[in-house]
Coordinates of N, CA and C in Angstrom, one line a residue:
X1 N 0.8 -1.2 0.0 CA 0.0 0.0 0.0 C 0.9 1.2 0.0
X2 N 0.6 2.1 -0.9 CA 1.4 3.4 -1.0 C 0.6 4.5 -0.5
X3 N 1.1 5.3 0.4 CA 0.4 6.4 0.9 C 0.9 7.7 0.2
X4 N 0.0 8.5 -0.2 CA 0.4 9.8 -0.8 C 0.1 10.9 0.2
X5 N 1.1 11.8 0.3 CA 0.9 12.9 1.2 C 0.2 14.0 0.4
X6 N -1.0 14.4 1.0 CA -1.7 15.5 0.3 C -1.2 16.8 0.8
X7 N -0.4 17.5 -0.1 CA 0.2 18.7 0.3 C -0.6 20.0 0.0
X8 N -1.8 19.7 -0.6 CA -2.7 20.9 -1.0 C -3.0 21.8 0.2
X9 N -3.4 21.2 1.3 CA -3.8 22.0 2.5 C -2.6 22.7 3.1
X10 N -1.4 22.0 3.1 CA -0.2 22.6 3.5 C 0.2 23.8 2.7
X11 N 0.1 23.6 1.4 CA 0.4 24.6 0.4 C -0.5 25.8 0.5
X12 N -1.8 25.5 0.6 CA -2.8 26.6 0.8 C -2.6 27.4 2.1
X13 N -2.2 26.7 3.2 CA -1.9 27.4 4.4 C -0.7 28.2 4.3
X14 N 0.3 27.7 3.6 CA 1.5 28.5 3.5 C 1.3 29.8 2.7
X15 N 0.3 29.8 1.8 CA 0.1 31.0 0.9 C -1.0 31.9 1.5
X16 N -1.5 31.6 2.7 CA -2.5 32.5 3.3 C -1.8 33.8 3.6
X17 N -2.4 35.0 3.4 CA -1.8 36.3 3.7 C -0.4 36.4 3.0
X18 N -0.4 36.1 1.8 CA 0.9 36.3 1.0 C 0.7 37.2 -0.2
X19 N 1.7 37.8 -0.7 CA 1.8 38.5 -2.0 C 3.1 37.9 -2.6
X20 N 3.1 37.7 -3.9 CA 4.2 37.2 -4.6 C 4.5 38.1 -5.8
X21 N 5.8 38.5 -5.9 CA 6.2 39.3 -7.0 C 7.2 38.5 -7.9
X22 N 7.1 38.6 -9.2 CA 8.1 38.0 -10.1 C 9.0 39.1 -10.6
X23 N 10.3 38.9 -10.6 CA 11.2 39.9 -11.0 C 12.2 39.4 -12.1
X24 N 12.3 40.1 -13.2 CA 13.2 39.8 -14.3 C 14.4 40.8 -14.1
X25 N 15.5 40.2 -13.6 CA 16.7 41.0 -13.4 C 17.9 40.1 -13.5
X26 N 18.6 40.1 -14.7 CA 19.7 39.1 -14.9 C 20.9 39.6 -14.1
X27 N 20.8 39.5 -12.8 CA 21.9 39.9 -11.9 C 22.2 38.7 -11.0
X28 N 23.4 38.7 -10.4 CA 23.7 37.7 -9.4 C 22.9 37.9 -8.2
X29 N 22.4 36.9 -7.5 CA 21.5 37.0 -6.4 C 22.1 37.9 -5.3
X30 N 23.4 37.7 -4.9 CA 24.0 38.6 -3.9 C 24.1 40.0 -4.3
X31 N 24.3 40.3 -5.6 CA 24.4 41.7 -6.1 C 23.0 42.3 -6.0
X32 N 22.0 41.6 -6.4 CA 20.6 42.1 -6.4 C 20.2 42.4 -4.9
X33 N 20.5 41.5 -4.0 CA 20.1 41.7 -2.6 C 20.9 42.9 -2.1
X34 N 22.1 43.1 -2.4 CA 22.9 44.2 -1.9 C 22.2 45.5 -2.4
X35 N 21.8 45.5 -3.7 CA 21.2 46.8 -4.2 C 19.8 47.0 -3.5
X36 N 19.0 45.9 -3.3 CA 17.8 46.1 -2.6 C 18.0 46.6 -1.2
X37 N 18.9 46.0 -0.5 CA 19.2 46.4 0.9 C 19.6 47.9 1.0
X38 N 20.4 48.3 0.0 CA 20.9 49.7 0.0 C 19.8 50.7 -0.3
X39 N 19.0 50.3 -1.4 CA 17.9 51.2 -1.8 C 16.8 51.3 -0.8
X40 N 16.4 50.1 -0.3 CA 15.1 50.1 0.5 C 15.4 50.1 2.0
X41 N 16.7 50.1 2.4 CA 17.0 50.2 3.8 C 16.6 48.9 4.5
X42 N 16.6 47.8 3.8 CA 16.3 46.5 4.4 C 17.5 45.7 4.6
X43 N 17.4 44.4 5.1 CA 18.5 43.6 5.3 C 18.3 42.2 4.9
X44 N 18.2 41.9 3.6 CA 18.0 40.5 3.1 C 19.3 39.8 3.4
X45 N 19.2 38.6 4.0 CA 20.3 37.7 4.3 C 20.0 36.3 3.8
X46 N 21.0 35.7 3.3 CA 20.7 34.3 2.8 C 20.4 33.4 4.0
X47 N 19.4 32.5 3.9 CA 19.1 31.6 5.0 C 19.3 30.2 4.4
X48 N 20.4 29.6 4.7 CA 20.7 28.2 4.1 C 19.8 27.1 4.6
X49 N 19.2 27.4 5.7 CA 18.3 26.4 6.3 C 17.0 26.3 5.5
X50 N 16.6 27.4 4.8 CA 15.4 27.4 4.0 C 15.6 27.0 2.5
X51 N 16.9 26.8 2.1 CA 17.2 26.5 0.7 C 16.3 25.3 0.2
X52 N 15.8 25.5 -1.0 CA 14.9 24.5 -1.5 C 15.7 23.6 -2.5
X53 N 15.5 22.3 -2.3 CA 16.1 21.3 -3.2 C 15.0 20.6 -4.0
X54 N 15.2 20.6 -5.3 CA 14.4 19.9 -6.2 C 15.2 18.8 -6.9
X55 N 14.6 17.6 -7.0 CA 15.3 16.5 -7.7 C 14.6 16.4 -9.1
X56 N 15.4 16.5 -10.1 CA 15.0 16.3 -11.5 C 16.0 15.5 -12.2
X57 N 15.6 14.6 -13.1 CA 16.5 13.8 -13.9 C 17.7 13.3 -13.1
X58 N 17.5 12.7 -11.9 CA 18.5 12.1 -11.1 C 19.5 13.1 -10.6
X59 N 19.2 14.3 -10.5 CA 20.1 15.4 -10.1 C 19.4 16.2 -9.0
X60 N 20.1 16.8 -8.2 CA 19.6 17.8 -7.2 C 19.9 19.2 -7.6
X61 N 18.9 20.0 -7.5 CA 19.1 21.5 -7.8 C 18.7 22.2 -6.5
X62 N 19.6 23.2 -6.2 CA 19.4 24.0 -5.0 C 19.1 25.4 -5.3
X63 N 18.0 25.9 -4.7 CA 17.6 27.3 -4.9 C 17.7 28.1 -3.6
X64 N 18.5 29.1 -3.6 CA 18.8 29.8 -2.4 C 17.6 30.8 -2.1
X65 N 17.4 31.0 -0.8 CA 16.4 31.9 -0.3 C 17.0 33.0 0.6
X66 N 16.7 34.2 0.3 CA 17.2 35.3 1.2 C 15.9 35.7 2.0
X67 N 16.2 36.1 3.3 CA 15.1 36.3 4.2 C 15.3 37.7 4.9
X68 N 14.2 38.4 5.1 CA 14.2 39.6 5.9 C 12.9 39.8 6.7
X69 N 13.1 39.6 8.0 CA 11.9 39.8 8.9 C 11.8 41.3 9.2
X70 N 10.6 41.9 8.8 CA 10.4 43.3 9.0 C 10.3 43.6 10.5
X71 N 11.1 44.5 11.1 CA 11.0 44.8 12.5 C 9.7 45.3 13.0
X72 N 9.3 45.0 14.1 CA 8.0 45.4 14.8 C 6.7 45.1 14.0
X73 N 6.8 44.1 13.0 CA 5.6 43.6 12.4 C 5.8 42.1 12.3
X74 N 4.8 41.4 11.8 CA 4.9 40.0 11.6 C 5.3 39.7 10.1
X75 N 5.5 40.7 9.3 CA 5.8 40.6 7.9 C 7.2 40.0 7.7
X76 N 7.3 39.0 6.9 CA 8.6 38.5 6.5 C 8.7 38.5 4.9
X77 N 9.9 38.9 4.5 CA 10.1 38.9 3.0 C 11.1 37.8 2.7
X78 N 10.8 37.1 1.6 CA 11.7 36.0 1.1 C 11.9 36.2 -0.3
X79 N 13.2 36.2 -0.7 CA 13.6 36.3 -2.1 C 14.2 35.0 -2.6
X80 N 13.5 34.4 -3.6 CA 14.0 33.1 -4.1 C 14.7 33.4 -5.4
X81 N 15.8 32.6 -5.7 CA 16.4 32.6 -7.0 C 15.6 31.6 -7.8
X82 N 15.1 31.9 -8.9 CA 14.2 31.0 -9.7 C 14.9 30.1 -10.6
X83 N 16.2 30.2 -10.8 CA 16.9 29.4 -11.7 C 18.2 28.9 -11.1
X84 N 18.5 27.6 -11.4 CA 19.7 27.0 -11.0 C 20.2 26.0 -12.1
X85 N 21.3 26.3 -12.7 CA 21.9 25.4 -13.7 C 20.9 24.9 -14.7
X86 N 20.0 25.8 -15.2 CA 19.1 25.4 -16.3 C 17.8 24.8 -15.8
X87 N 17.6 24.7 -14.5 CA 16.3 24.2 -14.0 C 15.7 25.4 -13.3
X88 N 14.3 25.3 -13.1 CA 13.6 26.5 -12.6 C 12.7 26.0 -11.4
X89 N 12.7 26.9 -10.4 CA 11.8 26.6 -9.3 C 10.3 26.7 -9.7
X90 N 10.0 27.7 -10.5 CA 8.7 27.8 -11.1 C 8.9 27.7 -12.7
X91 N 8.8 26.5 -13.2 CA 9.1 26.4 -14.7 C 8.1 27.2 -15.6
X92 N 6.9 27.5 -15.0 CA 6.0 28.3 -15.8 C 6.4 29.7 -15.9
X93 N 7.4 30.1 -15.2 CA 7.9 31.5 -15.2 C 9.4 31.6 -15.5
X94 N 9.8 30.9 -16.6 CA 11.2 30.8 -17.0 C 11.9 32.2 -17.2
X95 N 11.1 33.2 -17.6 CA 11.6 34.5 -17.8 C 12.0 35.3 -16.6
X96 N 11.5 34.8 -15.4 CA 11.7 35.5 -14.2 C 13.0 35.0 -13.5
X97 N 13.8 35.9 -13.0 CA 15.0 35.5 -12.3 C 14.8 35.4 -10.8
X98 N 13.9 36.2 -10.2 CA 13.7 36.1 -8.8 C 12.2 36.1 -8.5
X99 N 11.9 35.6 -7.3 CA 10.5 35.6 -6.8 C 10.6 36.2 -5.4
X100 N 9.7 37.2 -5.1 CA 9.7 37.9 -3.8 C 8.4 37.6 -3.2
X101 N 8.5 36.9 -2.1 CA 7.3 36.5 -1.3 C 7.2 37.3 -0.1
X102 N 6.0 38.0 0.1 CA 5.7 38.7 1.3 C 4.7 37.9 2.1
X103 N 5.0 37.6 3.4 CA 4.3 36.5 4.1 C 4.0 36.9 5.5
X104 N 2.9 36.4 6.1 CA 2.6 36.4 7.5 C 2.0 37.8 8.0
X105 N 1.7 38.7 7.1 CA 1.0 39.9 7.5 C 0.3 40.5 6.3
X106 N -0.6 41.4 6.6 CA -1.3 42.1 5.5 C -0.4 43.1 4.8
X107 N -0.5 43.1 3.5 CA 0.3 44.1 2.8 C -0.8 44.9 1.9
X108 N -0.9 46.2 2.1 CA -1.9 46.9 1.3 C -1.4 47.0 -0.2
X109 N -2.4 47.2 -1.1 CA -2.1 47.4 -2.5 C -1.1 48.6 -2.7
X110 N -1.3 49.7 -1.9 CA -0.5 50.8 -2.0 C 1.0 50.5 -1.7
X111 N 1.1 49.8 -0.6 CA 2.5 49.4 -0.1 C 3.2 48.5 -1.2
X112 N 2.4 47.6 -1.7 CA 2.9 46.7 -2.7 C 3.3 47.5 -4.0
X113 N 2.5 48.4 -4.4 CA 2.8 49.2 -5.6 C 4.1 50.0 -5.4
X114 N 4.2 50.6 -4.2 CA 5.4 51.3 -3.8 C 6.6 50.5 -3.9
X115 N 6.5 49.2 -3.4 CA 7.6 48.3 -3.5 C 8.0 48.0 -4.9
X116 N 7.0 47.7 -5.7 CA 7.2 47.4 -7.1 C 7.9 48.5 -7.8
X117 N 7.5 49.8 -7.6 CA 8.1 51.0 -8.2 C 9.6 51.1 -7.7
X118 N 9.8 50.8 -6.5 CA 11.2 50.9 -5.9 C 12.1 49.9 -6.6
X119 N 11.6 48.6 -6.7 CA 12.4 47.6 -7.3 C 12.7 47.9 -8.8
X120 N 11.7 48.5 -9.5 CA 11.9 48.8 -10.9 C 13.0 49.9 -11.1
X121 N 13.2 50.7 -10.0 CA 14.2 51.7 -10.2 C 15.7 51.2 -10.1
X122 N 15.8 49.9 -9.8 CA 17.2 49.3 -9.6 C 17.8 49.1 -11.0
X123 N 19.0 49.4 -11.2 CA 19.7 49.2 -12.4 C 19.7 47.7 -12.7
X124 N 19.3 47.3 -13.9 CA 19.3 45.9 -14.3 C 18.0 45.2 -14.2
X125 N 17.0 45.8 -13.5 CA 15.7 45.3 -13.3 C 14.9 45.6 -14.6
X126 N 14.4 44.6 -15.2 CA 13.6 44.8 -16.5 C 12.1 44.7 -16.3
X127 N 11.7 43.9 -15.3 CA 10.3 43.7 -15.1 C 10.0 43.3 -13.7
X128 N 8.9 43.8 -13.2 CA 8.4 43.4 -11.8 C 6.9 43.3 -12.0
X129 N 6.3 42.1 -11.6 CA 4.9 42.0 -11.7 C 4.4 41.1 -10.5
X130 N 3.1 41.3 -10.2 CA 2.5 40.5 -9.1 C 2.0 39.2 -9.7
X131 N 2.3 38.1 -9.1 CA 1.9 36.8 -9.5 C 0.7 36.4 -8.6
X132 N -0.4 36.2 -9.2 CA -1.6 35.7 -8.4 C -1.5 34.2 -8.3
X133 N -2.1 33.7 -7.2 CA -2.1 32.3 -6.9 C -2.6 31.4 -8.1
X134 N -3.6 31.9 -8.8 CA -4.1 31.1 -10.0 C -3.1 30.9 -11.1
X135 N -2.2 31.9 -11.2 CA -1.2 31.7 -12.3 C -0.1 30.8 -12.0
X136 N 0.1 30.4 -10.7 CA 1.2 29.6 -10.3 C 0.9 28.1 -10.3
X137 N 1.5 27.4 -11.2 CA 1.2 25.9 -11.3 C 1.9 25.1 -10.2
X138 N 3.2 25.5 -10.0 CA 4.0 24.7 -9.1 C 4.3 25.4 -7.8
X139 N 3.3 25.9 -7.2 CA 3.5 26.7 -6.0 C 4.0 25.9 -4.8
X140 N 3.8 24.6 -4.8 CA 4.4 23.7 -3.7 C 5.9 23.8 -3.7
X141 N 6.5 24.2 -4.9 CA 8.0 24.3 -4.9 C 8.5 25.5 -4.0
X142 N 7.6 26.4 -3.7 CA 8.0 27.6 -2.9 C 7.9 27.3 -1.4
X143 N 7.2 26.2 -1.0 CA 7.0 25.9 0.4 C 8.3 25.4 1.0
X144 N 8.7 26.0 2.1 CA 9.9 25.5 2.8 C 9.6 25.0 4.2

């Protein structure tokens, strides 16, 4: 008898109170984080414990995650690298280099638009868009 783990509830719970941005910026992840930190006055740091591992074609691919917990709020920011050695965390968004997840607190549309405009002002950023849950086919790949 083979038991299948139903991850739908887990995934749905993970994405409650979240916003997700897709970013096209062909930059190294550490360079992009440095620019974000400098411009926005935040402190993205790599969190190796959250790193996501996907197994495809008998190989393991690792996707780094940078984390920034916003002081005196419950809001946490996570920046995922969407590409590793030709594989994608979200293959349906191959054109995106980074995914920015805002989680665990309400984010107003105004605050999100302000963030989008700020990210767009960074040198090398070509596109920033909000990804709605319906558009994401492999959202379980983002769950850590």
